[in-house]
Amino acid sequence: MDTPQPLYSAESVRELDRQTIAALGIPSIQLMKRAARAAFAHLHRRWGDIGRIQVFCGGGNNGGDGYVIAALAAQKKIPVTVFACVDPVQLKGDAREAHAYACREGVQVLNSLTELDSADGDTLIVDALLGTGFSGELRPDVGHAIERIRKSPGPVFSVDIPSGLNADSGCAELAVQADMTVTFIGRKLGLYCGRGPALCGEVIFADLGAPVSAQQALQPLVQRYSATSIKRLSARPVDSFKNLFGHILVVGGDNGFGGAVLMAAQSSARCGAGLISLATRPEHLTAALTRCPEVMAHSVISGQELEPLLEGPDVIAVGPGLGRSPWSEQLLARAGRAQVPLVVDADALNILAGGRVLAGVKRDDWVLTPHVGEAARLLGCDTKEVLADPRAAAVAVQQKFSGVVILKGAGTLVAHDGGVDLINSGNPGMASGGMGDLLTGIVAALIGQHLPLVEAARLAVWLHGEAGDRAAEEGLRGLLATDLLPWIRRLVD
Ligand SMILES: NC(=O)C1=CN([C@@H]2O[C@H](COP(=O)(O)OP(=O)(O)OC[C@H]3O[C@@H](n4cnc5c(N)ncnc54)[C@H](O)[C@@H]3O)[C@@H](O)[C@H]2O)[C@H](O)CC1
Ligand SMILES: [K+]
């Protein structure tokens, strides 16, 4: 099994740059040329037959990488032009030297966008405007260059990070949309969370010979887990019996939301739970028994009626379709005090955010599964603040409520006492009702099968996203939550 990948802040990677230069005993220009060669090798492998290349260079070392890439293209006799977003006379240090190298190789350098031919489909754009040095509000001149890149019909290659994307948070107002990004020396968190996954295209990592010891010395922001580094369930013993694999109780399904609670129960079942009970409104019982006879469905019309059902289960998932009525609040108030691990999702989170039910309760044995809006409500802030720094938001929710927090997104974050993990998961087809209910059921089933909460959260996010990807192979649009159920079953072992 692989180890998870460390994801760093921009500042840590700049420190890694410095340590790599020192460890390799080479001048920084050599590291820049090594970066540019690595970038050029990947872009040439993918677009070797491209008609021409336009390189957009900024005023720092990211731009310096771009000038060297232009020189390498010229050496390969590929027609190449550089747009210098910052007048080359202002360049300093390695970037200045890289510009001189490009000029020696006969590269044409233009200072104005109007002089630059408009790109066609056979033009590869290389984005070397901004790298880890980007900070604050985007300067208008660079913004115009980014807009020009976004309008080009051909492929786009970003050096180190798509310009305009924040390397630490994945936040981006205006940024380059790349088909491929080659990132150097250390993986930046912003490539894998927030808008990073959508803006980067294929991400390729080039370590440029950075010493592993230097990488280990730095504190990563996040550990990134993938199929090969996530802990799976152990094989089932021959003499298995159903109680070995957990009894899950799913609580929810207010008027009109009977499907949500049933989908959570079904995904628990498909994830290997031994027994599943359902506590919901009486009107949903028939449907539950018809759709999923394996589930033991109970009608509850008050918190008092729920109480006896809280005794048997090993894990309780509360929230799918729970609603925010007095009935909903009564059920959460009771379930929230049960003495077994909880998975708290959807409207249960919104009720929690309201502060009237379970006020001030912190538990080490619950998993909260907010999306961005629910996280904002739990923190009493605006959604924009969560999007501006998803990692910080996940940590803040975990510090406020304890336990494990799954902050859902294209790069889903799992915050816990030991740090923050990231699992890239899912696809745009999963932006439809019920997907969150499935995840809730999977988390509960994995806890019921004796995975520690953090491992259950990581595996559930991966399993949910992978099942979504497999199901989406038949098409993104019209992908239904229940389409994932057979895939959950195939992938859980
Ligand atoms: N350090 C090394 O040995 C290597 C670095 N690599 C590449 O270098 C960049 C980091 O370079 P740096 O000069 O520190 O910063 P950038 O080029 O990313 O950006 C600085 C550049 O951008 C301008 N700028 C900053 N903020 C804004 C803004 N909000 N709006 C507009 N412009 C902005 C600033 O004025 C400077 O002109 C790294 O990403 C790598 O690509 C090599 O990869 C390895 C060796
Ligand atoms: K860039």
XYZ file of C-alpha atoms and ligand atoms in Angstrom:
539
model
C 0.000 0.000 0.000
C 1.381 3.447 -0.932
C 1.853 6.237 1.563
C -0.372 9.299 1.171
C 1.028 12.275 -0.770
C 1.929 15.408 1.255
C 0.354 18.604 -0.094
C 2.121 21.841 0.806
C 1.564 25.572 1.020
C 3.222 27.809 -1.568
C 5.581 29.097 1.105
C 6.677 25.578 2.022
C 7.365 24.791 -1.636
C 9.457 27.948 -1.960
C 11.417 26.746 1.068
C 11.746 23.382 -0.671
C 13.041 25.232 -3.756
C 15.752 26.800 -1.611
C 16.643 23.532 0.104
C 16.776 21.690 -3.221
C 19.174 24.258 -4.663
C 21.367 23.922 -1.587
C 21.170 20.116 -1.480
C 21.948 19.706 -5.196
C 24.672 22.348 -5.015
C 23.490 23.948 -8.237
C 22.745 27.574 -9.094
C 19.010 28.406 -9.053
C 19.019 29.014 -12.824
C 19.896 25.323 -13.250
C 16.856 24.342 -11.179
C 14.759 26.629 -13.328
C 16.126 24.987 -16.484
C 15.467 21.567 -14.939
C 11.862 22.639 -14.277
C 11.443 23.989 -17.781
C 12.913 20.846 -19.334
C 10.522 18.698 -17.312
C 7.586 20.874 -18.373
C 8.648 20.903 -22.017
C 9.093 17.119 -22.089
C 5.498 16.612 -20.935
C 3.962 19.220 -23.236
C 5.963 17.945 -26.208
C 4.938 14.352 -25.475
C 1.274 15.374 -25.448
C 1.292 18.045 -28.214
C 4.430 17.208 -30.221
C 2.636 17.847 -33.497
C 1.164 21.225 -32.511
C 1.456 23.945 -35.172
C 2.832 26.669 -32.915
C 3.260 27.720 -29.317
C 2.476 31.010 -27.593
C 4.098 31.432 -24.174
C 2.593 33.996 -21.779
C 5.356 35.054 -19.368
C 4.955 36.918 -16.079
C 7.588 38.948 -14.271
C 8.887 36.342 -11.832
C 10.469 32.919 -11.937
C 7.278 31.329 -13.248
C 7.792 33.617 -16.225
C 11.438 32.548 -16.214
C 10.306 28.940 -16.659
C 8.252 30.150 -19.614
C 11.207 31.814 -21.334
C 13.270 28.635 -21.032
C 10.350 26.576 -22.396
C 10.193 28.987 -25.373
C 13.928 28.501 -25.966
C 13.495 24.711 -25.915
C 10.623 24.970 -28.412
C 12.777 27.116 -30.713
C 15.537 24.519 -30.529
C 12.961 21.942 -31.716
C 12.076 24.292 -34.617
C 8.528 24.721 -33.296
C 7.219 28.195 -34.220
C 7.079 29.977 -30.855
C 6.242 33.502 -29.699
C 6.432 34.921 -26.191
C 4.026 37.513 -24.834
C 5.902 39.352 -22.082
C 3.189 40.473 -19.658
C 5.877 42.357 -17.741
C 8.401 44.352 -19.760
C 11.593 42.208 -19.869
C 13.670 45.203 -18.799
C 12.040 44.819 -15.392
C 13.056 41.162 -15.090
C 15.576 40.244 -12.409
C 17.841 37.351 -11.524
C 17.036 33.968 -13.067
C 14.032 35.296 -14.998
C 16.249 37.913 -16.636
C 18.816 35.259 -17.535
C 16.077 33.003 -18.906
C 14.770 35.829 -21.088
C 18.265 36.404 -22.479
C 18.547 32.663 -23.210
C 15.259 32.734 -25.139
C 16.414 35.723 -27.179
C 19.693 33.970 -27.998
C 17.630 31.066 -29.337
C 15.818 33.470 -31.658
C 12.512 33.567 -29.804
C 10.280 36.515 -30.725
C 9.203 38.395 -27.572
C 6.214 40.756 -27.838
C 5.258 43.306 -25.194
C 1.718 43.903 -26.287
C -1.298 41.615 -26.579
C -2.442 43.512 -29.670
C 0.722 42.450 -31.534
C 0.098 38.802 -30.633
C -1.695 36.844 -33.386
C -4.956 35.450 -32.124
C -4.516 31.771 -31.277
C -6.256 29.098 -33.347
C -6.988 25.465 -32.536
C -3.475 24.513 -33.626
C -1.820 26.870 -31.125
C -0.668 25.566 -27.763
C -0.792 28.225 -25.054
C 1.824 27.950 -22.286
C 0.737 29.775 -19.139
C 3.835 31.034 -17.309
C 2.269 34.179 -15.853
C 1.963 33.364 -12.161
C 3.189 30.541 -9.980
C 3.660 30.311 -6.221
C 4.405 34.009 -6.021
C 0.813 35.013 -6.782
C -0.817 36.867 -3.919
C -3.602 39.343 -3.332
C -5.905 40.831 -5.974
C -5.081 39.949 -9.559
C -3.447 42.924 -11.315
C -5.551 44.011 -14.342
C -2.740 43.550 -16.891
C -2.314 39.925 -15.858
C -6.096 39.551 -15.709
C -6.327 40.631 -19.361
C -3.682 38.076 -20.305
C -5.589 35.361 -18.448
C -8.810 36.346 -20.222
C -6.975 36.122 -23.570
C -5.785 32.615 -22.672
C -9.272 31.575 -21.606
C -10.598 32.622 -25.029
C -8.048 30.613 -27.013
C -9.562 27.567 -28.772
C -6.451 25.411 -28.564
C -4.910 23.437 -25.695
C -3.514 25.208 -22.619
C -0.532 24.111 -20.554
C 0.103 25.697 -17.138
C 3.553 25.932 -15.603
C 3.525 24.902 -11.933
C -0.048 26.119 -11.268
C -2.800 27.677 -13.415
C -2.279 31.432 -13.143
C -4.882 33.043 -10.917
C -5.406 29.930 -8.789
C -4.436 30.327 -5.135
C -1.819 27.641 -4.415
C -2.865 27.296 -0.760
C -6.653 27.287 -0.881
C -7.752 26.366 -4.413
C -9.701 29.611 -4.491
C -9.798 31.515 -7.829
C -11.781 34.518 -9.076
C -10.247 34.635 -12.585
C -7.813 31.892 -13.558
C -6.394 29.997 -16.512
C -8.316 26.839 -17.439
C -5.564 24.345 -18.276
C -5.602 20.978 -20.035
C -2.398 20.003 -18.272
C -0.428 21.406 -15.344
C 3.097 20.283 -14.524
C 3.883 21.217 -10.927
C 7.359 21.199 -9.461
C 9.202 20.133 -6.319
C 6.173 19.959 -3.994
C 2.461 19.373 -4.670
C 0.444 22.486 -3.716
C -2.839 21.972 -1.868
C -4.641 24.427 -4.157
C -4.222 22.107 -7.154
C -6.369 19.452 -5.464
C -9.117 21.316 -3.627
C -11.606 24.127 -4.244
C -11.468 25.086 -7.934
C -8.076 23.432 -8.417
C -9.315 20.112 -9.832
C -11.511 21.931 -12.385
C -8.797 24.401 -13.478
C -5.671 22.200 -13.612
C -6.639 19.547 -16.136
C -4.219 16.626 -15.832
C -1.755 17.294 -12.978
C 1.757 15.921 -13.385
C 4.290 16.173 -10.571
C 8.001 16.668 -11.290
C 10.149 16.499 -8.154
C 13.238 17.981 -9.917
C 15.400 15.905 -7.583
C 14.126 17.585 -4.411
C 15.639 15.636 -1.505
C 13.011 13.464 0.256
C 14.564 14.463 3.578
C 13.765 18.094 2.805
C 10.171 17.163 1.910
C 9.785 15.182 5.144
C 11.166 18.076 7.167
C 8.333 20.346 6.050
C 4.872 20.224 7.637
C 2.352 19.440 4.849
C -1.009 21.193 4.965
C -2.806 18.004 3.993
C -2.176 14.322 3.270
C -3.721 13.239 -0.050
C -5.099 9.700 -0.150
C -5.853 7.713 -3.290
C -7.030 4.187 -4.167
C -3.558 2.810 -3.458
C -3.010 4.488 -0.098
C -6.440 4.195 1.490
C -6.922 1.403 4.035
C -9.569 -1.100 2.907
C -11.801 -3.483 4.850
C -10.216 -6.770 5.883
C -11.436 -10.029 4.349
C -14.442 -11.679 5.993
C -13.769 -14.727 8.171
C -15.346 -17.951 6.978
C -17.448 -18.277 10.128
C -18.993 -14.813 9.678
C -22.377 -13.925 11.046
C -24.367 -10.730 10.464
C -23.827 -9.148 13.889
C -20.106 -9.067 13.127
C -20.713 -6.390 10.509
C -22.686 -3.896 12.484
C -26.278 -2.891 13.014
C -26.908 0.520 11.460
C -29.890 2.714 12.338
C -30.784 5.449 9.854
C -32.990 8.249 11.202
C -34.743 10.714 8.908
C -37.324 11.029 6.187
C -39.660 13.860 7.093
C -42.694 14.539 4.882
C -41.621 14.398 1.238
C -38.112 13.131 1.972
C -38.713 9.401 2.352
C -36.304 8.597 -0.480
C -33.292 10.156 1.231
C -33.460 8.005 4.317
C -34.052 4.894 2.232
C -31.068 5.607 -0.037
C -28.856 5.981 3.024
C -30.116 2.634 4.288
C -29.575 0.991 0.892
C -26.009 2.272 0.588
C -25.273 0.931 4.069
C -26.626 -2.421 2.963
C -24.588 -2.398 -0.257
C -21.531 -1.477 1.764
C -21.729 -4.666 3.804
C -23.531 -3.688 7.001
C -24.926 -6.723 8.850
C -28.295 -5.262 9.850
C -30.033 -2.026 8.917
C -32.917 -0.377 10.740
C -34.792 2.669 9.579
C -36.709 5.173 11.747
C -38.919 7.434 9.694
C -42.415 8.822 9.262
C -45.194 6.199 9.056
C -46.098 7.156 5.467
C -42.705 5.968 4.221
C -42.865 2.459 5.659
C -44.558 0.734 2.737
C -42.115 2.195 0.250
C -39.175 1.205 2.439
C -40.347 -2.378 2.784
C -41.151 -2.630 -0.923
C -37.904 -1.052 -2.138
C -35.611 -2.648 0.406
C -37.165 -5.575 2.312
C -33.767 -6.246 3.918
C -34.232 -3.057 5.973
C -36.133 -3.211 9.309
C -38.370 -0.156 8.946
C -39.968 1.509 12.014
C -42.393 4.426 12.081
C -41.682 7.100 14.668
C -43.905 10.100 15.301
C -41.939 11.508 18.227
C -38.562 11.486 19.920
C -40.093 9.350 22.619
C -40.977 6.651 20.068
C -37.408 6.755 18.763
C -35.858 6.165 22.173
C -36.207 2.324 22.316
C -34.783 2.032 18.797
C -31.527 3.672 19.925
C -30.550 0.732 22.097
C -29.595 -2.024 19.614
C -27.662 -0.336 16.791
C -23.860 -0.045 16.693
C -23.934 3.138 14.582
C -26.650 5.758 14.041
C -26.862 7.897 10.895
C -29.131 10.884 11.430
C -30.045 13.487 8.873
C -30.995 12.120 5.460
C -34.279 13.831 4.616
C -34.671 14.741 8.286
C -36.173 18.158 7.597
C -36.271 20.963 10.173
C -39.689 20.487 11.773
C -40.283 19.997 15.514
C -40.436 16.257 14.713
C -36.998 16.514 13.137
C -35.556 18.377 16.119
C -36.975 15.845 18.594
C -35.358 12.974 16.719
C -31.973 14.665 16.543
C -32.099 15.619 20.213
C -32.557 11.950 21.148
C -30.242 10.400 18.549
C -27.548 12.947 19.412
C -27.297 11.562 22.931
C -27.058 7.894 21.945
C -23.987 6.124 23.287
C -22.779 4.808 19.909
C -20.900 6.494 17.019
C -23.026 8.869 14.974
C -22.953 10.078 11.388
C -24.610 13.484 11.190
C -25.623 14.826 7.791
C -27.879 17.213 5.867
C -30.675 18.799 7.917
C -29.310 17.357 11.128
C -26.307 19.621 10.509
C -28.580 22.566 9.815
C -30.463 21.946 13.073
C -27.120 21.629 14.878
C -26.072 24.954 13.320
C -29.236 26.530 14.720
C -27.792 25.994 18.185
C -31.050 24.982 19.868
C -30.572 21.208 19.698
C -27.442 19.571 21.188
C -26.144 23.081 21.883
C -22.430 23.035 22.685
C -22.194 19.254 22.321
C -18.793 18.012 21.151
C -18.217 14.299 20.541
C -15.121 12.367 19.534
C -17.293 9.591 18.123
C -19.303 11.417 15.524
C -18.666 12.130 11.829
C -20.162 15.317 10.419
C -20.562 15.407 6.632
C -21.279 19.010 5.581
C -21.156 20.408 2.091
C -19.894 23.997 1.732
C -23.247 25.602 2.585
C -23.795 23.449 5.653
C -20.231 24.152 6.826
C -20.906 27.889 6.495
C -24.039 27.532 8.622
C -22.170 25.463 11.236
C -19.526 28.212 11.412
C -21.998 31.089 11.210
C -20.143 32.544 8.220
C -20.727 33.159 4.547
C -20.272 30.355 1.996
C -17.668 32.587 0.280
C -15.456 32.335 3.376
C -15.574 28.540 3.245
C -14.734 28.562 -0.483
C -11.910 31.033 0.156
C -10.122 28.470 2.310
C -11.847 25.072 2.503
C -9.092 23.553 4.611
C -9.367 26.258 7.266
C -13.160 25.814 7.291
C -12.913 22.042 7.758
C -10.460 22.533 10.627
C -12.724 25.164 12.213
C -15.775 22.864 12.119
C -13.736 20.036 13.615
C -12.432 22.264 16.379
C -15.957 23.496 17.131
C -17.666 20.089 17.184
C -14.752 17.637 17.587
C -14.998 14.173 15.948
C -14.292 13.818 12.224
C -15.502 16.295 9.607
C -15.965 15.433 5.925
C -16.160 18.699 3.968
C -17.523 17.568 0.616
C -16.275 18.976 -2.679
C -14.309 18.044 -5.826
C -11.405 17.676 -3.436
C -13.089 16.360 -0.276
C -11.339 17.194 2.993
C -11.398 14.965 6.086
C -10.474 16.953 9.212
C -9.661 15.080 12.435
C -7.489 15.435 15.553
C -4.485 14.138 13.639
C -4.682 16.666 10.793
C -6.442 17.054 7.448
C -6.652 14.530 4.634
C -7.812 15.051 1.064
C -9.448 12.592 -1.297
C -10.217 13.707 -4.843
C -13.605 12.298 -5.506
C -16.539 12.317 -7.843
C -17.578 14.043 -11.009
C -20.096 16.672 -12.140
C -22.681 13.947 -12.770
C -22.908 13.526 -9.022
C -24.381 16.984 -8.564
C -27.832 15.494 -8.053
C -30.142 14.671 -5.157
C -29.379 11.705 -2.966
C -25.609 11.484 -3.491
C -24.968 12.829 0.017
C -27.411 10.329 1.495
C -25.415 7.495 -0.056
C -22.179 8.799 1.473
C -23.841 8.939 4.902
C -24.888 5.311 4.614
C -21.412 4.235 3.486
C -19.670 6.013 6.392
C -22.062 4.367 8.872
C -21.601 0.899 7.345
C -17.799 1.156 7.448
C -17.805 2.253 11.097
C -20.153 -0.664 11.764
C -17.507 -2.938 10.209
C -15.009 -1.767 12.801
C -12.987 0.816 10.867
C -11.844 3.712 13.087
C -13.831 6.865 12.264
C -11.035 8.555 10.285
C -10.341 5.463 8.177
C -14.067 4.944 7.636
C -14.385 8.563 6.487
C -11.442 8.315 4.062
C -12.579 5.003 2.571
C -16.200 6.160 2.320
C -15.250 9.293 0.386
C -13.069 7.313 -1.995
C -15.643 4.534 -2.442
C -18.454 7.037 -3.044
C -16.437 8.997 -5.623
C -15.136 5.906 -7.387
C -18.645 4.412 -7.581
C -19.796 7.720 -9.058
C -17.014 7.677 -11.636
C -17.784 4.108 -12.672
C -21.519 4.810 -12.908
C -20.804 7.994 -14.898
C -19.052 5.970 -17.612
C -22.526 5.596 -19.111
C -22.937 9.379 -19.130
C -22.783 12.283 -16.703
C -26.254 13.672 -17.237
C -29.091 11.711 -15.718
C -26.781 9.926 -13.282
C -28.983 8.946 -10.347
C -27.822 8.265 -6.813
C -29.246 4.737 -6.939
C -27.091 4.050 -10.048
C -24.134 3.970 -7.645
C -25.488 1.158 -5.484
C -24.256 -1.780 -7.593
C -20.863 -0.100 -7.900
C -20.620 0.421 -4.137
C -21.113 -3.284 -3.762
C -18.476 -4.146 -6.398
C -15.899 -1.749 -5.010
C -16.244 -2.209 -1.248
C -14.296 -5.487 -1.110
N 12.797 29.357 -6.951
C 13.320 28.465 -7.810
O 14.459 28.125 -7.854
C 12.398 27.862 -8.773
C 11.136 28.426 -9.008
N 10.353 27.903 -9.973
C 9.273 28.688 -10.547
O 9.196 29.931 -9.891
C 7.862 30.193 -9.482
C 7.871 31.087 -8.290
O 8.540 32.240 -8.748
P 8.373 33.654 -8.017
O 9.217 34.610 -8.747
O 8.598 33.463 -6.565
O 6.865 34.047 -8.186
P 5.930 33.985 -9.466
O 6.717 33.971 -10.719
O 4.977 32.903 -9.262
O 5.125 35.356 -9.347
C 5.823 36.540 -9.082
C 5.413 37.500 -10.176
O 3.996 37.596 -10.164
C 3.620 38.912 -9.867
N 2.419 38.905 -9.032
C 2.305 38.485 -7.753
N 1.013 38.646 -7.322
C 0.329 39.175 -8.375
C -1.028 39.575 -8.561
N -1.926 39.479 -7.567
N -1.388 40.082 -9.770
C -0.477 40.169 -10.764
N 0.829 39.828 -10.669
C 1.216 39.335 -9.466
C 4.806 39.528 -9.176
O 4.780 40.918 -9.392
C 5.936 38.864 -9.908
O 6.139 39.490 -11.160
C 7.271 28.846 -9.261
O 5.869 28.862 -9.351
C 7.921 28.048 -10.388
O 7.203 28.206 -11.591
C 10.799 26.703 -10.655
O 9.748 25.902 -10.928
C 11.738 25.862 -9.826
C 12.888 26.661 -9.450
K 1.419 29.437 -14.259
